[in-house]
mmCIF file of C-alpha atoms in Angstrom:
data_model
loop_
_atom_site.group_PDB
_atom_site.id
_atom_site.type_symbol
_atom_site.label_atom_id
_atom_site.label_comp_id
_atom_site.label_asym_id
_atom_site.label_seq_id
_atom_site.Cartn_x
_atom_site.Cartn_y
_atom_site.Cartn_z
ATOM 1 C CA UNK A 1473 0.000 0.000 0.000
ATOM 2 C CA UNK A 1474 1.408 3.390 -1.035
ATOM 3 C CA UNK A 1475 1.154 6.028 1.683
ATOM 4 C CA UNK A 1476 0.553 9.736 1.067
ATOM 5 C CA UNK A 1477 3.725 10.566 3.011
ATOM 6 C CA UNK A 1478 5.778 8.541 0.522
ATOM 7 C CA UNK A 1479 4.369 10.580 -2.365
ATOM 8 C CA UNK A 1480 4.922 13.840 -0.490
ATOM 9 C CA UNK A 1481 8.573 12.970 0.171
ATOM 10 C CA UNK A 1482 9.096 12.220 -3.527
ATOM 11 C CA UNK A 1483 7.631 15.651 -4.235
ATOM 12 C CA UNK A 1484 10.075 17.305 -1.835
ATOM 13 C CA UNK A 1485 13.050 15.588 -3.462
ATOM 14 C CA UNK A 1486 11.816 16.516 -6.943
ATOM 15 C CA UNK A 1487 11.374 20.141 -5.886
ATOM 16 C CA UNK A 1488 14.931 20.334 -4.611
ATOM 17 C CA UNK A 1489 16.163 18.620 -7.765
ATOM 18 C CA UNK A 1490 14.600 21.459 -9.753
ATOM 19 C CA UNK A 1491 16.058 24.157 -7.503
ATOM 20 C CA UNK A 1492 19.606 22.802 -7.501
ATOM 21 C CA UNK A 1493 19.598 21.922 -11.208
ATOM 22 C CA UNK A 1494 18.496 25.433 -12.188
ATOM 23 C CA UNK A 1495 21.344 26.919 -10.161
ATOM 24 C CA UNK A 1496 23.884 24.584 -11.769
ATOM 25 C CA UNK A 1497 22.622 25.346 -15.284
ATOM 26 C CA UNK A 1498 22.687 29.085 -14.589
ATOM 27 C CA UNK A 1499 26.265 28.824 -13.342
ATOM 28 C CA UNK A 1500 27.260 26.714 -16.362
ATOM 29 C CA UNK A 1501 26.249 29.544 -18.680
ATOM 30 C CA UNK A 1502 28.776 31.808 -16.971
ATOM 31 C CA UNK A 1503 31.215 28.940 -16.246
ATOM 32 C CA UNK A 1504 31.528 29.968 -12.611
ATOM 33 C CA UNK A 1505 32.292 27.248 -10.081
ATOM 34 C CA UNK A 1506 30.359 27.606 -6.860
ATOM 35 C CA UNK A 1507 29.720 26.184 -3.406
ATOM 36 C CA UNK A 1508 26.398 26.527 -1.625
ATOM 37 C CA UNK A 1509 24.689 24.991 1.423
ATOM 38 C CA UNK A 1510 21.124 23.692 1.378
ATOM 39 C CA UNK A 1511 18.763 22.290 3.979
ATOM 40 C CA UNK A 1512 16.080 19.821 2.918
ATOM 41 C CA UNK A 1513 13.331 19.303 5.462
ATOM 42 C CA UNK A 1514 10.598 16.694 5.581
ATOM 43 C CA UNK A 1515 8.387 16.460 8.636
ATOM 44 C CA UNK A 1516 10.755 16.371 11.634
ATOM 45 C CA UNK A 1517 13.863 15.284 9.694
ATOM 46 C CA UNK A 1518 16.457 17.457 7.974
ATOM 47 C CA UNK A 1519 19.284 16.901 5.529
ATOM 48 C CA UNK A 1520 22.152 19.383 5.362
ATOM 49 C CA UNK A 1521 23.953 19.547 2.032
ATOM 50 C CA UNK A 1522 27.176 21.289 1.034
ATOM 51 C CA UNK A 1523 27.052 21.521 -2.767
ATOM 52 C CA UNK A 1524 30.263 21.997 -4.763
ATOM 53 C CA UNK A 1525 30.063 22.476 -8.529
ATOM 54 C CA UNK A 1526 32.955 22.776 -10.964
ATOM 55 C CA UNK A 1527 33.106 23.235 -14.737
ATOM 56 C CA UNK A 1528 36.103 21.916 -16.633
ATOM 57 C CA UNK A 1529 36.688 23.011 -20.228
ATOM 58 C CA UNK A 1530 37.865 20.089 -22.379
ATOM 59 C CA UNK A 1531 38.249 21.201 -26.040
ATOM 60 C CA UNK A 1532 39.568 17.795 -27.090
ATOM 61 C CA UNK A 1533 36.550 15.762 -25.982
ATOM 62 C CA UNK A 1534 34.942 13.708 -28.746
ATOM 63 C CA UNK A 1535 31.560 14.341 -27.140
ATOM 64 C CA UNK A 1536 29.841 17.415 -25.750
ATOM 65 C CA UNK A 1537 30.062 16.778 -22.024
ATOM 66 C CA UNK A 1538 30.478 14.384 -19.136
ATOM 67 C CA UNK A 1539 28.873 14.772 -15.703
ATOM 68 C CA UNK A 1540 30.057 13.155 -12.476
ATOM 69 C CA UNK A 1541 28.193 13.381 -9.194
ATOM 70 C CA UNK A 1542 28.930 12.017 -5.742
ATOM 71 C CA UNK A 1543 27.714 12.284 -2.164
ATOM 72 C CA UNK A 1544 30.221 12.024 0.664
ATOM 73 C CA UNK A 1545 28.781 12.133 4.201
ATOM 74 C CA UNK A 1546 30.902 14.385 6.427
ATOM 75 C CA UNK A 1547 29.758 14.817 10.005
ATOM 76 C CA UNK A 1548 26.220 16.152 10.064
ATOM 77 C CA UNK A 1549 26.437 17.307 6.442
ATOM 78 C CA UNK A 1550 26.437 15.506 3.108
ATOM 79 C CA UNK A 1551 28.968 16.882 0.641
ATOM 80 C CA UNK A 1552 27.398 16.759 -2.829
ATOM 81 C CA UNK A 1553 29.886 17.329 -5.629
ATOM 82 C CA UNK A 1554 29.032 17.805 -9.293
ATOM 83 C CA UNK A 1555 31.759 18.028 -11.921
ATOM 84 C CA UNK A 1556 30.964 18.869 -15.557
ATOM 85 C CA UNK A 1557 33.557 18.467 -18.289
ATOM 86 C CA UNK A 1558 32.514 20.096 -21.548
ATOM 87 C CA UNK A 1559 33.681 20.782 -25.081
ATOM 88 C CA UNK A 1560 32.842 24.462 -25.719
ATOM 89 C CA UNK A 1561 32.643 23.965 -29.494
ATOM 90 C CA UNK A 1562 29.537 21.786 -29.038
ATOM 91 C CA UNK A 1563 27.557 24.381 -27.114
ATOM 92 C CA UNK A 1564 24.906 25.747 -27.120
ATOM 93 C CA UNK A 1565 23.754 22.962 -29.458
ATOM 94 C CA UNK A 1566 24.164 20.322 -26.732
ATOM 95 C CA UNK A 1567 22.533 22.420 -24.013
ATOM 96 C CA UNK A 1568 19.216 20.534 -23.871
ATOM 97 C CA UNK A 1569 20.978 17.204 -23.387
ATOM 98 C CA UNK A 1570 23.227 18.660 -20.706
ATOM 99 C CA UNK A 1571 20.280 20.100 -18.787
ATOM 100 C CA UNK A 1572 18.428 16.767 -18.846
ATOM 101 C CA UNK A 1573 21.517 14.946 -17.593
ATOM 102 C CA UNK A 1574 22.113 17.480 -14.814
ATOM 103 C CA UNK A 1575 18.525 16.837 -13.680
ATOM 104 C CA UNK A 1576 19.255 13.101 -13.738
ATOM 105 C CA UNK A 1577 22.514 13.430 -11.811
ATOM 106 C CA UNK A 1578 21.106 15.718 -9.132
ATOM 107 C CA UNK A 1579 18.043 13.505 -8.569
ATOM 108 C CA UNK A 1580 20.295 10.435 -8.339
ATOM 109 C CA UNK A 1581 22.572 12.029 -5.766
ATOM 110 C CA UNK A 1582 19.691 13.512 -3.750
ATOM 111 C CA UNK A 1583 18.333 9.993 -3.393
ATOM 112 C CA UNK A 1584 21.582 9.085 -1.630
ATOM 113 C CA UNK A 1585 21.219 12.178 0.566
ATOM 114 C CA UNK A 1586 17.726 10.970 1.416
ATOM 115 C CA UNK A 1587 18.990 7.468 2.170
ATOM 116 C CA UNK A 1588 21.461 8.993 4.611
ATOM 117 C CA UNK A 1589 18.983 11.285 6.358
ATOM 118 C CA UNK A 1590 15.319 10.294 5.933
ATOM 119 C CA UNK A 1591 13.849 7.220 7.567
ATOM 120 C CA UNK A 1592 11.477 6.516 4.670
ATOM 121 C CA UNK A 1593 14.349 6.362 2.166
ATOM 122 C CA UNK A 1594 16.776 4.383 4.308
ATOM 123 C CA UNK A 1595 18.015 1.139 2.781
ATOM 124 C CA UNK A 1596 20.489 -1.412 4.059
ATOM 125 C CA UNK A 1597 23.804 -1.062 2.254
ATOM 126 C CA UNK A 1598 24.284 -4.764 1.664
ATOM 127 C CA UNK A 1599 27.551 -6.471 0.774
ATOM 128 C CA UNK A 1600 30.572 -4.728 -0.681
ATOM 129 C CA UNK A 1601 30.103 -4.428 -4.430
ATOM 130 C CA UNK A 1602 31.718 -7.520 -6.003
ATOM 131 C CA UNK A 1603 31.508 -6.155 -9.562
ATOM 132 C CA UNK A 1604 30.173 -3.329 -11.725
ATOM 133 C CA UNK A 1605 26.919 -5.239 -12.125
ATOM 134 C CA UNK A 1606 26.767 -5.732 -8.361
ATOM 135 C CA UNK A 1607 27.207 -1.999 -7.831
ATOM 136 C CA UNK A 1608 24.491 -1.055 -10.358
ATOM 137 C CA UNK A 1609 21.990 -3.493 -8.831
ATOM 138 C CA UNK A 1610 22.778 -2.830 -5.160
ATOM 139 C CA UNK A 1611 20.147 -1.788 -2.638
ATOM 140 C CA UNK A 1612 21.246 1.837 -2.608
ATOM 141 C CA UNK A 1613 21.933 2.298 -6.295
ATOM 142 C CA UNK A 1614 18.775 0.816 -7.851
ATOM 143 C CA UNK A 1615 16.392 3.513 -6.535
ATOM 144 C CA UNK A 1616 18.961 6.245 -7.177
ATOM 145 C CA UNK A 1617 19.517 5.229 -10.798
ATOM 146 C CA UNK A 1618 15.820 4.679 -11.519
ATOM 147 C CA UNK A 1619 14.703 7.997 -10.049
ATOM 148 C CA UNK A 1620 17.455 9.782 -11.944
ATOM 149 C CA UNK A 1621 16.453 8.081 -15.191
ATOM 150 C CA UNK A 1622 12.780 8.907 -14.674
ATOM 151 C CA UNK A 1623 13.676 12.565 -14.192
ATOM 152 C CA UNK A 1624 15.762 12.549 -17.379
ATOM 153 C CA UNK A 1625 13.000 10.744 -19.313
ATOM 154 C CA UNK A 1626 10.477 13.407 -18.349
ATOM 155 C CA UNK A 1627 12.786 16.244 -19.393
ATOM 156 C CA UNK A 1628 13.640 14.630 -22.747
ATOM 157 C CA UNK A 1629 10.123 13.255 -23.323
ATOM 158 C CA UNK A 1630 11.519 9.769 -23.855
ATOM 159 C CA UNK A 1631 10.567 6.368 -22.507
ATOM 160 C CA UNK A 1632 12.326 5.053 -19.423
ATOM 161 C CA UNK A 1633 13.788 2.171 -21.432
ATOM 162 C CA UNK A 1634 15.211 4.537 -24.049
ATOM 163 C CA UNK A 1635 16.915 6.631 -21.390
ATOM 164 C CA UNK A 1636 18.409 3.501 -19.833
ATOM 165 C CA UNK A 1637 19.716 2.304 -23.191
ATOM 166 C CA UNK A 1638 21.199 5.752 -23.906
ATOM 167 C CA UNK A 1639 22.907 5.674 -20.522
ATOM 168 C CA UNK A 1640 24.327 2.241 -21.316
ATOM 169 C CA UNK A 1641 25.873 3.597 -24.488
ATOM 170 C CA UNK A 1642 27.261 6.641 -22.677
ATOM 171 C CA UNK A 1643 28.938 4.311 -20.184
ATOM 172 C CA UNK A 1644 30.202 1.829 -22.759
ATOM 173 C CA UNK A 1645 33.770 1.997 -21.465
ATOM 174 C CA UNK A 1646 32.683 0.841 -17.998
ATOM 175 C CA UNK A 1647 30.917 -2.168 -19.492
ATOM 176 C CA UNK A 1648 33.888 -2.899 -21.742
ATOM 177 C CA UNK A 1649 36.068 -2.958 -18.632
ATOM 178 C CA UNK A 1650 33.752 -5.525 -17.015
ATOM 179 C CA UNK A 1651 32.473 -7.815 -19.801
ATOM 180 C CA UNK A 1652 30.707 -10.009 -17.250
ATOM 181 C CA UNK A 1653 28.210 -7.217 -16.521
ATOM 182 C CA UNK A 1654 24.894 -8.402 -17.969
ATOM 183 C CA UNK A 1655 23.097 -5.325 -19.325
ATOM 184 C CA UNK A 1656 19.789 -7.137 -19.899
ATOM 185 C CA UNK A 1657 19.754 -8.332 -16.290
ATOM 186 C CA UNK A 1658 20.681 -4.915 -14.926
ATOM 187 C CA UNK A 1659 18.006 -3.122 -16.954
ATOM 188 C CA UNK A 1660 15.390 -5.691 -16.000
ATOM 189 C CA UNK A 1661 16.132 -5.181 -12.299
ATOM 190 C CA UNK A 1662 15.792 -1.410 -12.731
ATOM 191 C CA UNK A 1663 12.525 -1.697 -14.680
ATOM 192 C CA UNK A 1664 11.082 -4.176 -12.198
ATOM 193 C CA UNK A 1665 11.822 -1.793 -9.323
ATOM 194 C CA UNK A 1666 10.293 1.119 -11.235
ATOM 195 C CA UNK A 1667 7.094 -0.807 -11.934
ATOM 196 C CA UNK A 1668 6.829 -2.005 -8.329
ATOM 197 C CA UNK A 1669 7.086 1.602 -7.125
ATOM 198 C CA UNK A 1670 5.143 3.275 -9.925
ATOM 199 C CA UNK A 1671 2.304 4.619 -7.731
ATOM 200 C CA UNK A 1672 4.740 6.215 -5.281
ATOM 201 C CA UNK A 1673 6.814 7.723 -8.056
ATOM 202 C CA UNK A 1674 3.665 8.974 -9.847
ATOM 203 C CA UNK A 1675 5.583 9.714 -13.003
ATOM 204 C CA UNK A 1676 6.744 6.344 -14.252
ATOM 205 C CA UNK A 1677 5.720 6.003 -17.881
#
């Protein structure tokens, strides 16, 4: 049974995804790195975030951009870092794709912030990741990846499966490095989780 509080929490995380993404995109246009604190509150729980964003010009990239995000818990705060490498010659043409992927990255990382701070999003870490496939299908990463992909699918007006397949192609080198990673199995686990949580997510298509 899906509870109203679950839906409300998803709404809070989506709202903060929008706020943070808009600030990152605005800063990207001026190429100004920045640091900024945020506080996300839901009922009687709070998450304190220290956001650090950097833009790295890479004229020799064969593609328009690459985005890395990470959450590192430090004391009472979660340090959320976002690093964007970009080829200036491919902008502004690639701007729409970059914006959609920033939305995806921020929503993914905010899920980890939520797992660290909100009871309703807490999940057991599980075993140490034995492989790339094990990492992608771990208890913490499945909801983070799926919610990020759903956000990107909405922004690009694509199906969830298409976004997943695009992501697979974008991360081809990681799969090449671990040929035992079974993409069909990984995607099926993600889709199964999305369908099982579709009412709570409200926006699974």
